[in-house]
Coordinates of N, CA, C and O in Angstrom, one line a residue:
M1 N -12.3 38.8 1.5 CA -12.4 38.0 2.6 C -10.6 36.9 3.1 O -10.2 36.4 2.5
I2 N -10.3 37.3 4.0 CA -9.4 36.2 4.4 C -9.3 35.4 5.8 O -9.9 36.4 7.0
N3 N -9.0 34.7 5.5 CA -9.0 33.1 6.6 C -8.2 33.3 7.3 O -6.8 33.2 6.1
V4 N -7.7 32.6 8.4 CA -6.4 33.0 9.5 C -6.9 31.2 10.2 O -8.0 31.1 10.3
L5 N -5.9 30.2 9.3 CA -5.3 28.4 10.8 C -5.1 28.6 11.5 O -4.5 28.6 11.3
D6 N -5.8 28.7 12.5 CA -4.5 28.5 13.8 C -5.0 26.8 13.8 O -6.4 26.3 14.3
V7 N -3.4 26.5 14.1 CA -3.4 25.3 14.0 C -2.5 24.7 15.5 O -1.5 25.5 16.0
K8 N -3.3 24.5 16.9 CA -3.4 23.7 17.3 C -2.5 22.8 18.0 O -3.1 22.0 18.2
Y9 N -1.2 22.9 19.2 CA -0.6 21.2 18.9 C 0.4 22.1 20.6 O 1.2 23.1 20.8
K10 N 0.9 20.8 20.7 CA 2.0 21.0 21.9 C 3.4 20.9 21.3 O 3.1 19.7 21.0
E11 N 4.0 21.5 21.7 CA 5.6 20.9 21.6 C 6.5 20.8 22.4 O 6.9 22.3 23.9
Y12 N 7.0 19.4 23.1 CA 7.7 19.2 24.0 C 9.2 19.0 23.6 O 9.3 18.5 23.2
S13 N 9.8 19.8 23.9 CA 11.7 19.9 23.9 C 12.7 18.5 24.4 O 13.3 18.4 23.7
H14 N 12.0 18.4 25.3 CA 12.7 16.6 25.8 C 11.5 14.9 26.2 O 10.2 16.1 26.9
W15 N 11.8 14.0 25.9 CA 10.9 13.3 26.0 C 10.3 13.4 28.2 O 9.3 13.0 28.1
K16 N 11.3 14.1 28.9 CA 10.5 13.7 30.2 C 9.5 14.9 30.5 O 9.0 15.3 31.0
E17 N 9.9 15.1 29.6 CA 7.7 16.8 30.0 C 6.7 16.3 29.4 O 5.6 16.5 29.9
L18 N 6.6 14.6 29.1 CA 6.0 14.0 28.2 C 5.4 13.4 29.3 O 5.4 12.7 30.9
S19 N 3.9 12.8 29.4 CA 2.9 12.1 30.2 C 3.9 10.5 30.6 O 4.3 10.2 29.6
N20 N 3.8 10.4 31.5 CA 3.6 8.2 31.7 C 3.3 7.7 30.3 O 4.3 6.5 29.5
Q21 N 1.9 8.3 30.1 CA 1.6 7.0 29.1 C 2.3 7.1 28.0 O 2.2 6.6 27.0
D22 N 2.0 8.6 27.6 CA 2.7 8.7 26.1 C 4.5 8.1 26.2 O 4.9 8.1 25.5
L23 N 5.4 8.5 27.2 CA 6.2 8.3 27.0 C 6.3 6.6 26.9 O 7.2 5.5 25.9
L24 N 5.1 5.7 27.5 CA 5.4 5.1 27.0 C 5.3 4.3 25.9 O 6.1 3.2 25.5
I25 N 4.0 4.8 25.2 CA 3.9 4.1 24.4 C 5.1 4.8 23.0 O 5.5 4.0 22.3
I26 N 5.9 6.3 22.9 CA 7.0 6.7 22.5 C 8.1 4.6 22.6 O 8.5 4.6 21.5
N27 N 8.3 5.1 23.2 CA 9.6 4.1 24.0 C 9.0 2.8 23.9 O 10.3 1.7 23.1
K28 N 8.2 2.2 23.6 CA 7.7 0.9 23.2 C 7.6 1.0 21.3 O 8.1 -0.2 20.7
A29 N 7.4 1.9 20.8 CA 7.6 2.5 19.4 C 9.1 1.9 18.4 O 9.2 1.1 17.3
K30 N 10.0 3.1 20.1 CA 11.2 3.1 19.7 C 12.1 1.5 19.5 O 13.0 0.5 18.9
E31 N 11.3 0.8 20.3 CA 11.5 -1.0 21.2 C 12.2 -1.6 18.8 O 12.4 -2.4 19.2
T32 N 10.7 -1.2 19.0 CA 10.4 -2.3 17.3 C 10.4 -1.4 15.9 O 10.6 -1.6 15.0
R33 N 11.1 -0.5 15.7 CA 11.9 0.6 14.6 C 12.6 -0.1 14.5 O 12.6 -0.1 12.8
N34 N 13.5 -0.8 14.8 CA 14.5 -1.1 14.3 C 14.4 -2.7 13.5 O 15.3 -3.3 12.8
F35 N 13.0 -3.4 13.5 CA 12.3 -4.5 12.0 C 12.0 -4.1 11.4 O 11.8 -4.7 10.3
A36 N 12.2 -2.6 11.3 CA 11.1 -1.8 9.9 C 12.4 -1.9 8.5 O 13.4 -3.2 8.3
Y37 N 11.6 -2.3 8.0 CA 12.4 -3.1 6.2 C 12.4 -1.6 5.4 O 11.5 -1.3 4.9
A38 N 13.9 -1.0 5.6 CA 13.9 -0.3 4.5 C 15.6 0.3 3.8 O 15.7 0.9 4.5
N39 N 15.9 -1.2 3.3 CA 16.4 -1.3 2.5 C 17.1 -0.1 1.3 O 18.1 0.0 0.8
H40 N 15.9 0.3 1.3 CA 16.0 1.5 -0.3 C 16.4 2.9 0.4 O 17.5 3.2 -0.3
S41 N 15.8 3.5 0.9 CA 15.5 4.4 2.1 C 16.0 4.7 3.2 O 17.1 6.0 3.7
K42 N 16.5 3.8 3.3 CA 17.2 3.8 4.9 C 17.1 4.6 6.0 O 17.2 4.8 6.8
F43 N 15.5 5.1 5.7 CA 14.6 5.5 6.0 C 13.3 4.7 7.6 O 12.5 4.4 7.1
K44 N 13.9 4.5 8.7 CA 12.4 3.7 9.6 C 11.2 4.7 9.7 O 12.1 5.0 10.1
V45 N 11.0 3.9 10.0 CA 9.0 4.3 10.5 C 8.4 3.4 11.6 O 8.3 2.3 11.4
V46 N 8.3 4.0 12.1 CA 7.5 3.1 13.6 C 5.9 3.6 14.0 O 7.0 4.7 14.4
A47 N 5.0 3.4 13.9 CA 3.7 3.8 14.2 C 3.2 3.0 15.7 O 3.5 1.5 15.6
A48 N 2.4 3.8 16.9 CA 2.5 2.4 17.8 C 0.9 3.2 18.0 O 0.2 4.4 18.0
L49 N 0.0 2.2 18.6 CA -1.3 3.1 18.8 C -1.6 2.4 20.1 O -1.5 1.0 20.8
L50 N -2.3 3.5 20.4 CA -2.4 2.6 22.0 C -4.5 3.1 22.3 O -4.9 3.4 21.0
L51 N -4.5 2.0 22.6 CA -6.2 1.3 22.2 C -7.1 1.6 23.3 O -6.1 1.4 24.4
D52 N -8.2 1.4 23.5 CA -8.7 1.6 24.4 C -9.2 0.6 25.6 O -9.3 0.7 27.0
N53 N -8.6 -0.9 25.3 CA -8.6 -1.4 26.3 C -6.9 -1.8 26.8 O -6.5 -2.6 27.7
N54 N -6.2 -0.7 27.0 CA -4.6 -0.5 27.2 C -4.0 -1.4 26.6 O -2.7 -0.9 26.5
K55 N -4.2 -1.8 25.2 CA -3.2 -2.8 24.6 C -2.5 -1.9 23.5 O -2.9 -0.7 22.9
I56 N -0.8 -1.7 23.3 CA -0.1 -1.4 22.6 C -0.2 -1.9 21.6 O 0.4 -3.0 21.6
L57 N -0.4 -1.2 20.3 CA 0.2 -2.0 18.8 C 1.4 -1.8 18.4 O 0.9 -0.1 17.8
T58 N 2.0 -1.7 17.5 CA 3.1 -1.4 16.6 C 3.1 -2.0 15.6 O 3.3 -3.3 15.0
E59 N 3.8 -0.9 14.6 CA 3.8 -1.7 13.0 C 4.9 -0.8 12.3 O 5.0 0.7 12.7
N60 N 5.8 -1.5 11.1 CA 6.5 -0.3 10.6 C 6.7 -0.3 9.2 O 6.3 -1.3 8.8
N61 N 7.2 0.6 8.7 CA 7.5 0.7 7.4 C 7.7 -1.0 7.2 O 9.0 -1.5 7.4
Q62 N 7.8 -0.3 5.1 CA 8.2 -2.6 4.6 C 8.4 -1.4 3.6 O 7.6 -1.2 2.4
E63 N 9.8 -2.0 2.3 CA 10.3 -1.5 1.5 C 9.8 -2.4 0.9 O 11.1 -3.3 1.2
I64 N 9.6 -2.5 -0.9 CA 10.1 -3.9 -1.7 C 11.3 -3.8 -2.1 O 11.0 -2.4 -2.6
G65 N 10.9 -4.6 -3.5 CA 11.9 -4.3 -4.7 C 11.7 -3.7 -5.4 O 12.4 -2.9 -6.7
A66 N 10.1 -2.7 -5.6 CA 10.0 -1.7 -7.0 C 9.2 -0.1 -6.0 O 8.2 -0.1 -6.1
Y67 N 10.5 0.0 -5.1 CA 10.0 0.7 -4.0 C 10.2 2.0 -4.6 O 10.7 2.4 -5.7
P68 N 9.6 3.2 -4.7 CA 8.5 3.6 -3.3 C 7.1 2.8 -3.6 O 6.5 3.1 -2.4
S69 N 7.2 2.4 -5.0 CA 5.3 2.4 -5.6 C 4.7 1.3 -4.4 O 3.1 1.1 -4.3
S70 N 5.6 0.3 -4.3 CA 4.7 -1.2 -3.9 C 5.5 -1.0 -2.5 O 5.1 -2.2 -1.6
S71 N 6.1 0.0 -1.4 CA 5.6 0.1 -0.5 C 4.9 0.5 0.6 O 3.9 1.2 0.5
I72 N 5.5 -0.4 1.4 CA 3.9 0.0 2.3 C 4.5 0.8 3.7 O 5.8 0.3 4.4
C73 N 3.4 1.7 4.2 CA 3.6 2.4 5.3 C 3.7 2.3 6.6 O 3.0 1.4 6.8
A74 N 3.9 2.5 8.4 CA 3.9 2.7 9.1 C 2.1 2.4 9.6 O 1.6 1.7 10.3
E75 N 2.3 3.9 9.1 CA 1.0 4.3 9.7 C 0.0 3.4 9.1 O -1.8 3.1 9.9
R76 N -0.3 3.1 7.6 CA -1.5 2.5 7.6 C -1.5 1.2 7.5 O -2.0 0.7 8.0
T77 N -0.1 0.4 8.0 CA 0.3 -1.8 8.1 C -0.6 -0.9 9.8 O -1.8 -2.1 9.6
I78 N -0.3 -0.1 10.1 CA -1.1 0.1 12.0 C -2.5 0.0 11.9 O -3.3 -0.3 12.1
I79 N -2.4 0.8 11.0 CA -4.4 1.6 11.1 C -5.1 -0.2 10.3 O -6.2 0.2 11.5
F80 N -4.8 -0.2 9.3 CA -5.8 -1.7 8.7 C -5.6 -2.7 9.5 O -6.4 -4.0 9.8
Y81 N -4.4 -2.7 10.4 CA -3.7 -4.3 10.6 C -5.7 -4.1 12.3 O -6.1 -4.9 12.6
T82 N -5.3 -3.1 12.8 CA -6.4 -2.3 13.9 C -7.4 -2.8 13.7 O -8.3 -3.4 14.0
V83 N -8.0 -2.2 12.2 CA -9.4 -2.1 12.2 C -10.0 -3.6 11.7 O -11.1 -4.1 11.8
T84 N -9.1 -4.3 10.4 CA -9.1 -5.6 10.7 C -9.9 -6.8 12.3 O -10.1 -7.7 12.4
N85 N -8.4 -6.6 12.5 CA -8.6 -7.1 14.1 C -8.7 -7.2 16.0 O -8.7 -7.6 16.2
Y86 N -8.8 -6.1 15.8 CA -9.2 -5.1 16.4 C -11.0 -4.4 16.5 O -11.0 -2.8 16.7
L87 N -11.9 -5.0 16.1 CA -13.4 -4.9 15.6 C -13.2 -3.4 16.4 O -14.5 -2.6 16.1
C88 N -13.9 -3.8 17.5 CA -14.3 -3.1 18.6 C -13.4 -1.8 19.6 O -14.2 -1.3 20.1
A89 N -12.0 -2.1 19.5 CA -11.7 -1.2 20.0 C -11.6 -0.7 19.4 O -11.8 0.1 17.8
K90 N -11.1 1.1 20.1 CA -11.1 2.1 19.7 C -9.7 3.0 20.0 O -9.2 2.3 20.5
I91 N -9.2 3.4 19.0 CA -7.5 3.8 19.0 C -8.1 5.7 20.1 O -8.7 6.2 19.2
I92 N -6.8 5.5 20.6 CA -7.0 6.4 21.8 C -6.7 7.3 21.5 O -6.2 8.6 21.4
K93 N -5.0 6.7 20.5 CA -3.3 7.5 21.1 C -2.3 6.9 19.7 O -2.8 5.9 19.1
M94 N -2.2 8.1 18.4 CA -0.7 7.1 17.6 C 0.3 8.3 17.4 O 0.3 9.4 17.8
V95 N 1.2 7.6 18.1 CA 2.6 8.2 17.9 C 3.2 7.3 16.2 O 3.3 6.3 16.4
V96 N 4.3 8.7 16.2 CA 5.0 7.5 15.2 C 6.2 7.8 15.1 O 6.4 9.4 15.7
V97 N 7.4 7.4 15.4 CA 8.5 7.7 15.3 C 9.3 7.4 14.6 O 9.4 6.1 12.8
A98 N 10.2 8.4 13.5 CA 11.4 8.4 12.4 C 12.2 9.2 12.2 O 12.9 9.5 13.2
G99 N 12.9 8.2 11.6 CA 14.1 8.7 11.2 C 15.3 7.4 10.7 O 15.2 6.9 10.2
K100 N 16.3 8.2 9.9 CA 17.9 7.5 9.4 C 18.0 6.6 10.4 O 18.1 6.8 11.8
H101 N 19.5 6.5 11.0 CA 20.0 5.3 11.0 C 21.0 6.8 12.5 O 20.6 6.4 13.5
N102 N 21.0 7.9 12.3 CA 21.7 8.2 12.8 C 20.3 9.0 13.8 O 19.4 9.2 12.8
P103 N 20.7 9.6 15.1 CA 19.3 9.5 15.9 C 19.1 10.9 15.8 O 19.4 12.4 16.5
I104 N 18.2 11.0 14.6 CA 17.7 12.8 14.5 C 16.8 13.5 15.3 O 16.3 12.8 16.5
S105 N 16.7 14.4 15.7 CA 15.9 15.2 16.8 C 15.1 15.9 16.1 O 13.9 16.3 17.5
I106 N 15.0 16.2 15.1 CA 13.7 17.1 14.4 C 12.3 16.0 14.0 O 12.3 14.7 13.5
P107 N 11.4 16.2 14.5 CA 10.4 15.8 14.5 C 9.3 15.6 13.5 O 9.8 16.8 12.8
L108 N 8.9 14.5 12.9 CA 8.6 14.2 11.1 C 7.5 13.8 11.1 O 7.0 12.2 12.2
S109 N 6.6 13.8 10.8 CA 5.2 14.1 10.0 C 4.7 12.9 9.6 O 5.8 13.1 8.8
T110 N 4.1 12.9 9.2 CA 3.1 11.6 8.8 C 2.6 12.8 7.6 O 2.3 14.2 7.5
C111 N 2.3 11.5 6.4 CA 2.6 12.7 4.8 C 1.0 13.0 4.1 O 0.2 11.6 5.7
K112 N 0.3 13.5 4.0 CA -0.9 13.8 3.5 C -2.1 12.4 3.7 O -3.3 12.3 4.3
A113 N -1.9 11.5 2.9 CA -2.7 10.3 2.9 C -3.0 9.3 3.5 O -3.9 9.2 4.0
R114 N -1.6 9.3 5.2 CA -2.1 8.7 5.8 C -2.7 9.5 6.9 O -3.5 8.7 7.7
R115 N -2.4 11.3 6.7 CA -3.0 11.2 7.3 C -5.1 11.3 7.0 O -5.6 11.1 8.4
Q116 N -5.4 11.6 6.2 CA -7.0 11.1 5.7 C -6.5 9.5 6.3 O -8.3 9.5 6.4
I117 N -6.2 8.7 5.9 CA -6.9 7.1 6.4 C -6.9 7.7 8.3 O -8.4 7.6 7.5
L118 N -6.2 8.0 9.2 CA -6.4 8.3 10.1 C -7.8 9.6 10.6 O -8.7 9.0 11.4
I119 N -7.4 10.3 9.6 CA -9.4 11.0 9.3 C -10.5 10.4 9.4 O -11.4 10.0 9.8
K120 N -10.6 9.3 8.7 CA -11.4 8.5 8.4 C -11.8 7.7 9.0 O -12.9 7.1 9.7
Y121 N -10.7 7.3 9.8 CA -11.1 6.2 10.9 C -11.5 6.7 12.3 O -12.4 6.6 12.9
K122 N -11.4 8.1 12.3 CA -11.8 9.6 13.5 C -12.6 9.2 13.5 O -13.8 9.2 13.7
C123 N -13.5 9.0 11.8 CA -15.0 9.5 11.8 C -16.1 8.5 11.9 O -17.1 8.4 12.2
R124 N -14.9 7.0 11.8 CA -15.4 5.7 12.2 C -15.7 5.6 13.6 O -17.4 5.2 13.9
L125 N -15.5 6.3 14.0 CA -15.0 5.7 15.5 C -16.0 7.0 16.0 O -16.6 6.5 17.4
K126 N -16.5 7.8 15.5 CA -17.1 9.4 15.9 C -15.9 10.0 17.6 O -17.0 10.4 17.9
M127 N -14.9 9.8 17.6 CA -14.1 10.1 18.8 C -12.6 10.2 18.8 O -12.2 10.1 17.4
P128 N -12.4 11.5 18.9 CA -11.0 12.9 18.8 C -9.8 11.2 18.5 O -9.7 10.5 19.5
I129 N -8.5 10.9 18.0 CA -7.7 10.6 18.1 C -6.1 10.9 18.2 O -5.8 12.2 17.4
E130 N -6.0 11.0 19.6 CA -4.6 12.2 19.6 C -3.5 11.9 18.8 O -3.1 10.5 19.0
F131 N -2.3 12.6 18.5 CA -1.4 12.3 17.6 C -0.5 13.1 17.8 O -0.1 14.1 18.3
L132 N 1.1 12.1 18.0 CA 1.8 12.7 17.8 C 3.6 11.7 17.2 O 3.8 10.7 16.9
F133 N 4.5 13.3 17.5 CA 5.3 12.0 16.3 C 6.4 12.9 17.0 O 6.7 14.3 17.4
T134 N 8.0 12.0 16.3 CA 8.8 12.7 17.0 C 10.5 11.8 16.5 O 9.9 11.0 15.4
G135 N 11.1 12.4 16.6 CA 12.3 11.7 15.6 C 12.7 10.6 16.6 O 12.2 10.2 17.5
I136 N 14.1 10.4 16.5 CA 14.5 9.1 17.4 C 15.1 9.7 18.4 O 14.9 9.4 19.8
K137 N 14.8 11.2 19.1 CA 15.1 11.9 20.0 C 14.9 13.6 20.4 O 14.5 13.7 18.8
G138 N 14.8 13.9 21.3 CA 14.6 15.4 21.5 C 13.3 15.3 20.9 O 12.1 14.8 21.9
K139 N 12.6 16.7 20.5 CA 11.4 17.4 20.3 C 9.9 16.7 20.3 O 10.1 15.3 18.9
V140 N 9.0 16.4 20.9 CA 7.9 16.0 20.7 C 6.9 16.6 19.9 O 6.4 17.9 20.8
I141 N 5.1 16.6 19.0 CA 5.0 17.3 18.7 C 3.4 16.4 18.8 O 3.6 15.6 18.6
K142 N 2.9 17.3 19.4 CA 1.7 16.4 20.4 C 0.0 17.2 20.2 O 0.1 18.6 19.9
F143 N -0.5 16.9 18.8 CA -2.0 17.1 18.9 C -3.1 16.7 19.3 O -2.9 15.6 19.1
S144 N -4.5 16.8 19.5 CA -4.8 16.6 21.1 C -5.9 15.6 19.9 O -6.6 14.7 20.5
Q145 N -5.4 16.1 18.4 CA -6.0 15.5 18.0 C -6.0 15.1 16.0 O -5.6 16.1 16.1
C146 N -6.6 13.6 15.4 CA -5.7 14.8 14.5 C -6.1 15.2 13.2 O -5.1 15.8 12.8
A147 N -7.4 15.8 13.4 CA -7.9 16.1 12.9 C -7.5 17.6 12.7 O -7.2 18.4 11.5
N148 N -6.6 18.4 13.7 CA -5.7 19.2 13.7 C -4.6 19.5 12.5 O -4.4 21.1 12.4
F149 N -4.3 18.9 12.6 CA -3.1 19.0 11.5 C -3.3 18.3 9.8 O -2.1 18.7 9.7
L150 N -4.9 18.7 9.7 CA -5.3 18.0 8.5 C -7.0 18.9 8.4 O -7.7 17.7 7.9
P151 N -6.3 20.0 7.9 CA -8.5 20.4 8.2 C -8.8 20.5 7.0 O -10.4 20.5 7.7
F152 N -8.5 20.9 6.5 CA -9.0 20.5 5.2 C -9.3 19.2 4.8 O -9.1 18.6 2.8
S153 N -9.7 17.7 5.2 CA -9.6 17.0 4.7 C -11.4 15.9 4.3 O -11.5 17.6 4.2
F154 N -11.0 14.9 3.6 CA -12.0 14.7 2.6 C -13.5 14.0 3.8 O -11.9 13.0 4.8
Y155 N -14.3 14.5 4.4 CA -15.2 13.9 4.9 C -16.6 13.0 5.0 O -17.0 13.8 3.0
E156 N -16.6 11.9 4.6 CA -17.8 11.7 4.7 C -19.4 12.5 3.9 O -19.8 11.9 2.6
S157 N -19.5 13.5 4.4 CA -20.2 14.1 4.0 C -20.1 15.1 2.5 O -20.8 15.4 2.0
T158 N -18.9 15.3 2.2 CA -18.3 15.9 0.8 C -18.3 15.1 0.2 O -18.2 15.0 -1.0
L159 N -18.3 13.4 0.3 CA -18.5 12.6 -0.6 C -19.4 12.1 -1.7 O -20.7 12.3 -0.9

């Protein structure tokens, strides 16, 4: 038996094709990207969340002396901050903007460990979290829910 995995997403060639809401969140992320502390990798990442109360939160990656083992990524930082400080809020959408100093235009996805944290939070909320990722400019990849780009996740029912 052969199974086929069909991953559905939208790809936007230019930011002008995005909704005003998506563009607002991406621009908010870009504004705070330079606060990332990436002295070792020079790879700055910022994650932005839109909450159901219309608040937009941003966080960035932080690298410290024992890089990479004791560094923390933007995605985990923002999820943990939100869970701690906005207990009743629901995440509607997450945006990740990443890249080195030069303005790359290739969308850069988040790693599996970070995706698993999103899946865990989505299960807690019992609702999908829309997910977008992009470089400093250019294409944007958009998933209607984060589970679409990590289909074989660990769920509570399997643990």
